[in-house]
Each structure stands twice: as C-alpha cells, then as structure tokens.
Coordinates of C-alpha atoms in Angstrom, one line a residue:
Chain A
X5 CA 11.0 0.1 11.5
X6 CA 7.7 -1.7 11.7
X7 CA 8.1 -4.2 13.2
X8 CA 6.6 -6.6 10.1
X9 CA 9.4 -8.7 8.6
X10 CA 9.3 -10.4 5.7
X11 CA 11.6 -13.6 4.0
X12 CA 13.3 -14.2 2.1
X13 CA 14.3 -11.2 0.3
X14 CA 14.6 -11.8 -2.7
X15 CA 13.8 -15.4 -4.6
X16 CA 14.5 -17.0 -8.2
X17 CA 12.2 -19.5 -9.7
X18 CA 11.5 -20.7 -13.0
X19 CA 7.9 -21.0 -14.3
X20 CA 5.5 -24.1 -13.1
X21 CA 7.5 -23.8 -9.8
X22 CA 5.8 -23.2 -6.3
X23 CA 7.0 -20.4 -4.0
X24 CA 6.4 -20.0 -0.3
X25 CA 6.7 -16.3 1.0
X26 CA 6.6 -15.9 4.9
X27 CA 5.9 -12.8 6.9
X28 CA 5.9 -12.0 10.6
X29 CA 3.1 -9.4 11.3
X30 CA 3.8 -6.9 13.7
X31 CA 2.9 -7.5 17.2
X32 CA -0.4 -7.0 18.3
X33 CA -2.0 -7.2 14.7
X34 CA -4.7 -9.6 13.8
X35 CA -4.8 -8.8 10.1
X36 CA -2.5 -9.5 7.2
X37 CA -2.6 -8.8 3.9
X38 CA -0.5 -9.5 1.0
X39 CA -0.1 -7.3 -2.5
X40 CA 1.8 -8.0 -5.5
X41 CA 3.5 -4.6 -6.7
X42 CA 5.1 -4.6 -10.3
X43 CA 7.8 -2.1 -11.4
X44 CA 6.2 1.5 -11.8
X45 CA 2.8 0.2 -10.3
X46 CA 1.2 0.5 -6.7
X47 CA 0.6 -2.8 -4.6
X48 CA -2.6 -4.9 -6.1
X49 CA -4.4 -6.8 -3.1
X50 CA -4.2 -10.2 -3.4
X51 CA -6.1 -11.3 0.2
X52 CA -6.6 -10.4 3.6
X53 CA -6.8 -12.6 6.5
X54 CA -7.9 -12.0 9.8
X55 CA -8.0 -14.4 13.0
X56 CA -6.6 -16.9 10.7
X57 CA -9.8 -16.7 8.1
X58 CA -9.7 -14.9 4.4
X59 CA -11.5 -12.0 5.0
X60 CA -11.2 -10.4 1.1
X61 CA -9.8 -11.4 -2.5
X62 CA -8.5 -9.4 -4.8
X63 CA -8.6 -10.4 -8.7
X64 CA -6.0 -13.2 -8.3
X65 CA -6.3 -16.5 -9.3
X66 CA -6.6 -19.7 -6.6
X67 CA -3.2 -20.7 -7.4
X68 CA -2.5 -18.2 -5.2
X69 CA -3.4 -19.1 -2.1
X70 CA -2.4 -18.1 2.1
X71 CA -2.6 -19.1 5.4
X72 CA -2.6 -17.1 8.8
X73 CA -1.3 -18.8 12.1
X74 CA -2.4 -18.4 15.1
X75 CA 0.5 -16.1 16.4
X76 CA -0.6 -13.9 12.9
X77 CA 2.2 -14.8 11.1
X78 CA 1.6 -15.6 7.7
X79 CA 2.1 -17.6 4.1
X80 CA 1.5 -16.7 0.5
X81 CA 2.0 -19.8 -1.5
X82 CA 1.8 -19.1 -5.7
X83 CA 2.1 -22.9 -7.3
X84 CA 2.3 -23.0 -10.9
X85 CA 4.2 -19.4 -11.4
X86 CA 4.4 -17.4 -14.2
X87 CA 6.9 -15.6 -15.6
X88 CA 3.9 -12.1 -14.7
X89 CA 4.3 -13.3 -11.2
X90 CA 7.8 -11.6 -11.6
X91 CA 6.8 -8.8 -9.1
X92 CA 7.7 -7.6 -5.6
X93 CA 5.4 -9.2 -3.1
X94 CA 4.2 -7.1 0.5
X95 CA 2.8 -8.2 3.8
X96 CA 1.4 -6.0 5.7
X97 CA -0.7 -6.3 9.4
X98 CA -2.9 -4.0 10.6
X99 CA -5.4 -3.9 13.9
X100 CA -8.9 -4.7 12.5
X101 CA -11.6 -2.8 14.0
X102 CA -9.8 -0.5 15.6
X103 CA -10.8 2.8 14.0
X104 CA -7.6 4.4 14.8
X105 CA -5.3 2.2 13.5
X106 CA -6.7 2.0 9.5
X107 CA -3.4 2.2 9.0
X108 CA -1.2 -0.7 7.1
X109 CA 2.3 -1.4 8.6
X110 CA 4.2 -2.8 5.7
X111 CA 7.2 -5.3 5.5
X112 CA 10.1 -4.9 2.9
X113 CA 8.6 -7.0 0.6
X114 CA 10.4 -10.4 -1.3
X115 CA 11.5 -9.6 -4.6
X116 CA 10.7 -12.5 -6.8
X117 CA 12.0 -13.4 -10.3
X118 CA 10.0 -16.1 -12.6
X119 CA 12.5 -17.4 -15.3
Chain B
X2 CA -14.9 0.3 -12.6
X3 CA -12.9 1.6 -9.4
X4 CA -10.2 3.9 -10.6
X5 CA -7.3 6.1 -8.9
X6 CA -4.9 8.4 -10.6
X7 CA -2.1 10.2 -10.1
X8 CA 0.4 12.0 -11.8
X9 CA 2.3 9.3 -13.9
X10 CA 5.6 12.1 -14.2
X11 CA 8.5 12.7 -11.6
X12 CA 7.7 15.6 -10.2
X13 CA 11.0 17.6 -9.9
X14 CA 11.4 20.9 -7.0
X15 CA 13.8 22.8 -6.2
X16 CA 14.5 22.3 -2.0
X17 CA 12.7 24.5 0.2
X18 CA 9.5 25.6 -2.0
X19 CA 6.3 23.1 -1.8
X20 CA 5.6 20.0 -3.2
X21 CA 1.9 19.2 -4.5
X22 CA 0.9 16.0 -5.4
X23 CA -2.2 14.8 -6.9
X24 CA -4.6 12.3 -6.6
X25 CA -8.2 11.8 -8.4
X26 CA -10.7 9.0 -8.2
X27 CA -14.0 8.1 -10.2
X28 CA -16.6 6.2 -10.0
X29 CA -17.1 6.1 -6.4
X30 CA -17.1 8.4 -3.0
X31 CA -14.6 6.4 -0.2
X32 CA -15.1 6.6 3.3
X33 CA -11.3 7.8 3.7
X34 CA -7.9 8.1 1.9
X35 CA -4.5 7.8 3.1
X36 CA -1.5 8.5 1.9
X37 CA 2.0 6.8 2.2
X38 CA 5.7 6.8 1.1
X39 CA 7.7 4.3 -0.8
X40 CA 11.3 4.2 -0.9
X41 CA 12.9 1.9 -3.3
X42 CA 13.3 -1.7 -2.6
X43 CA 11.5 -0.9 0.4
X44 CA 7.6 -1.4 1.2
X45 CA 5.6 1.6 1.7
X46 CA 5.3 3.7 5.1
X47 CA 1.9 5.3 6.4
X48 CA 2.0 9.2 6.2
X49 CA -1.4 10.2 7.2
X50 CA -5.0 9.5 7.0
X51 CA -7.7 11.7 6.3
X52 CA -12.1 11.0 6.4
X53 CA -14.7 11.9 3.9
X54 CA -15.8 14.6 6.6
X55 CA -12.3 16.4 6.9
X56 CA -11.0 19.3 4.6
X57 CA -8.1 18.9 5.6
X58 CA -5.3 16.9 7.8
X59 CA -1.9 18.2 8.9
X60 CA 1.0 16.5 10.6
X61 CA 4.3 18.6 10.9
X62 CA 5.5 19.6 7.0
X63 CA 2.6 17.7 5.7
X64 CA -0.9 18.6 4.6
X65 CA -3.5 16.9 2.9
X66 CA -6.9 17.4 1.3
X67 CA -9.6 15.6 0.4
X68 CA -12.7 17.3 -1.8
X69 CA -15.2 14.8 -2.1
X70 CA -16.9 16.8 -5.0
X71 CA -14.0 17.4 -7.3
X72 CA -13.1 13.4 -6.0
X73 CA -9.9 14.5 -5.4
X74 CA -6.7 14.5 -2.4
X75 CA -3.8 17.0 -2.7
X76 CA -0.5 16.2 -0.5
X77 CA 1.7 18.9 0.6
X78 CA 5.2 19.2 1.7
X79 CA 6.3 22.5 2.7
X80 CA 9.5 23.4 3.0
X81 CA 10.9 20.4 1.2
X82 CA 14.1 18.8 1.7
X83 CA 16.0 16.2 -0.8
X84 CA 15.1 13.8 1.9
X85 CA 11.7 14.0 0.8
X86 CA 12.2 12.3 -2.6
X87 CA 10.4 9.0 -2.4
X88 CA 7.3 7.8 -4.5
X89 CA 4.4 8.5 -2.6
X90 CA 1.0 6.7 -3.2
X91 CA -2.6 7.3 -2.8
X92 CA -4.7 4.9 -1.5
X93 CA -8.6 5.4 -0.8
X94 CA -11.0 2.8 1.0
X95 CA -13.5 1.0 -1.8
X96 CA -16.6 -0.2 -1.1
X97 CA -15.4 -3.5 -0.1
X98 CA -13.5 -2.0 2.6
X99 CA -9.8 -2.5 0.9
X100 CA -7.4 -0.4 -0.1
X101 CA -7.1 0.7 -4.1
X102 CA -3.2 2.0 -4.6
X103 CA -2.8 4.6 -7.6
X104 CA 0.3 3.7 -9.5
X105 CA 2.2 6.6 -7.2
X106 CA 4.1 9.7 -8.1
X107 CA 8.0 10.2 -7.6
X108 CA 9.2 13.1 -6.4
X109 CA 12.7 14.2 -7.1
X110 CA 13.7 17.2 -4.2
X111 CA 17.2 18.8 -6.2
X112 CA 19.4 20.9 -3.8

C-alpha cells in the first residue's frame, strides 16, 4: 500500500461533460502529480503541483486543469471531455527536494469512460 | 524529440531462469532512471532507482543497469517466479526534471 488513495474508481461520462478526480497524497508529501495512461501505454504527465503551485505541464490542453490543498490533497478537473480522454488517470505524491525520495508513490488510478 | 523504448512484446520465461528487460532512450543523457511495476488495474509501484554515475544497482532478485553511452537500462530478475509477471516500465528524468514513461514491457513468468 502507499498510502495515496484515489476516487472514485472508476467514472462514466459522456463527451462535453466535466469530471472532477480527487486524490489523497500520501502523508508527508508536498508534491502531486497526475498522468493520463491509455491501454497498452505508460502514464503521460499531465502537471505537477507543489506547495499548492503548478510546478510543470505536460502537453495537455487548459481544459485540463488542477488544484492542490493545503493538506496536499488534490483535484484534476477535465471540462469539455472527449471521447480520447477515455484513459486511466494516476496521482501520485512524492517529497520534493529530498534526493532520496525521487521516487513516485502512486494511487490506483480512476478509470474513466467518455461516451 | 525526447524518446524511450522498450520492448513492445510479452516477454515469456520459463520460472526460475532470468528475466531481461530493455530500455533505450535518444536524444538526451538523464540525470537518473528508475524503474517500476504495474499490475493491472492497478497504478504502478517503485522498484529501484539508479544515477547517471552508477553501473549498476541491486536490491534482492533485482538488478539494474544503466550505460550512458549505449543510452540504455537493462532490469534483471533472477530466479524468477510467476509472481513476477507484471508490466514493468522505464522511466528516465528529462531535462525538465519529469518523468518520461516508455510504453512498458509485460512479462509473462510460466511454471
């Protein structure tokens, strides 16, 4: 376990919808970040935040936006989905600046479906 | 651009000989790699980490390797088990300090 939980698990929208996805970083962490994995494919980095600022964007467009509290949990909001944002999302928090911990602690992910 | 690849086939051994997966990356030299395993449905788990300025990183039936020159990380499982079938995924640090994922290879440990 890592201690990084995500909701909900799995989610059903139809296209021009908005989605909220919520995650729960693991304690301790001050950075999130969120990826978009597609069948077949490893995770694509969508953002970072870190002490509640975006600290890094990956190629995604702004309708795809977050937010970091200040207890570190976490939002990705997607307004306007697609039926190619069909993909399961990932959260994961990690300590920044501490060399030793580089590592990511993922979450289980929410498995979302655009109709 | 920023690219990672690994082998895009299941990799199929036969339990107990050693697993060798491969990762290559061009057009740039990260500062460190790491390696993790996905299950399915699942998100994916840290197995180790390993610098620019190491040959090599061990932790119990895993090894890894990194040769900056051939821009390329081998993982090793020795003695493999058919818990060890899992996709596992290469990830190197690029120059904006992220992660880049390769696409990941399964590996299918048959009894």
């Amino acid at each position: 376990e890592t201690g990084v939980t995500q909701s909900p698990t799995h989610l059903i929208k139809t296209r021009g919808q908005q989605v909220t996805l919520r995650c729960s970083s693991q304690s301790g962490h001050n950075t999130v970040s969120w990826y978009q994995q597609a069948l077949g494919q490893g995770p694509q980095f969508i953002f970072q935040y870190y002490r509640e600022e975006e600290n890094g964007r990956g190629n995604f467009p702004p309708r795809f936006s977050g937010l970091q509290f200040p207890n570190y949990s976490s939002e990705l909001n997607v307004n306007a989905l697609e039926l190619d944002d069909s993909a399961l999302y990932l959260c994961a928090s990690s300590l920044l600046g501490d060399r030793e911990r580089e590592k990511l602690f993922f979450g289980s992910g929410t498995q979302l479906s655009v109709l | 651009s920023q690219k990672i690849e690994q082998n895009s086939e299941a990799l199929n051994i036969q339990e107990g000989k050693t697993a060798t997966l491969t990762c290559n990356y061009t057009n740039y030299s990260p500062a460190y790699l790491q390696w993790y395993r996905q299950d399915p449905g699942r998100g994916p788990v840290f197995l180790l980490l390993i610098r620019e300025n190491e040959k090599e990183k061990r932790k119990e039936r895993l090894k890894v390797t990194f040769d900056t020159t051939l821009k390329q990380s081998l993982f090793h499982i020795t003695a493999s088990q058919p818990a060890d079938s899992a996709t596992y995924l290469c990830a190197p640090l690029d120059s904006n300090y992220q992660l880049i994922w390769g696409a990941g290879t399964k590996l299918i440990i048959k009894p």
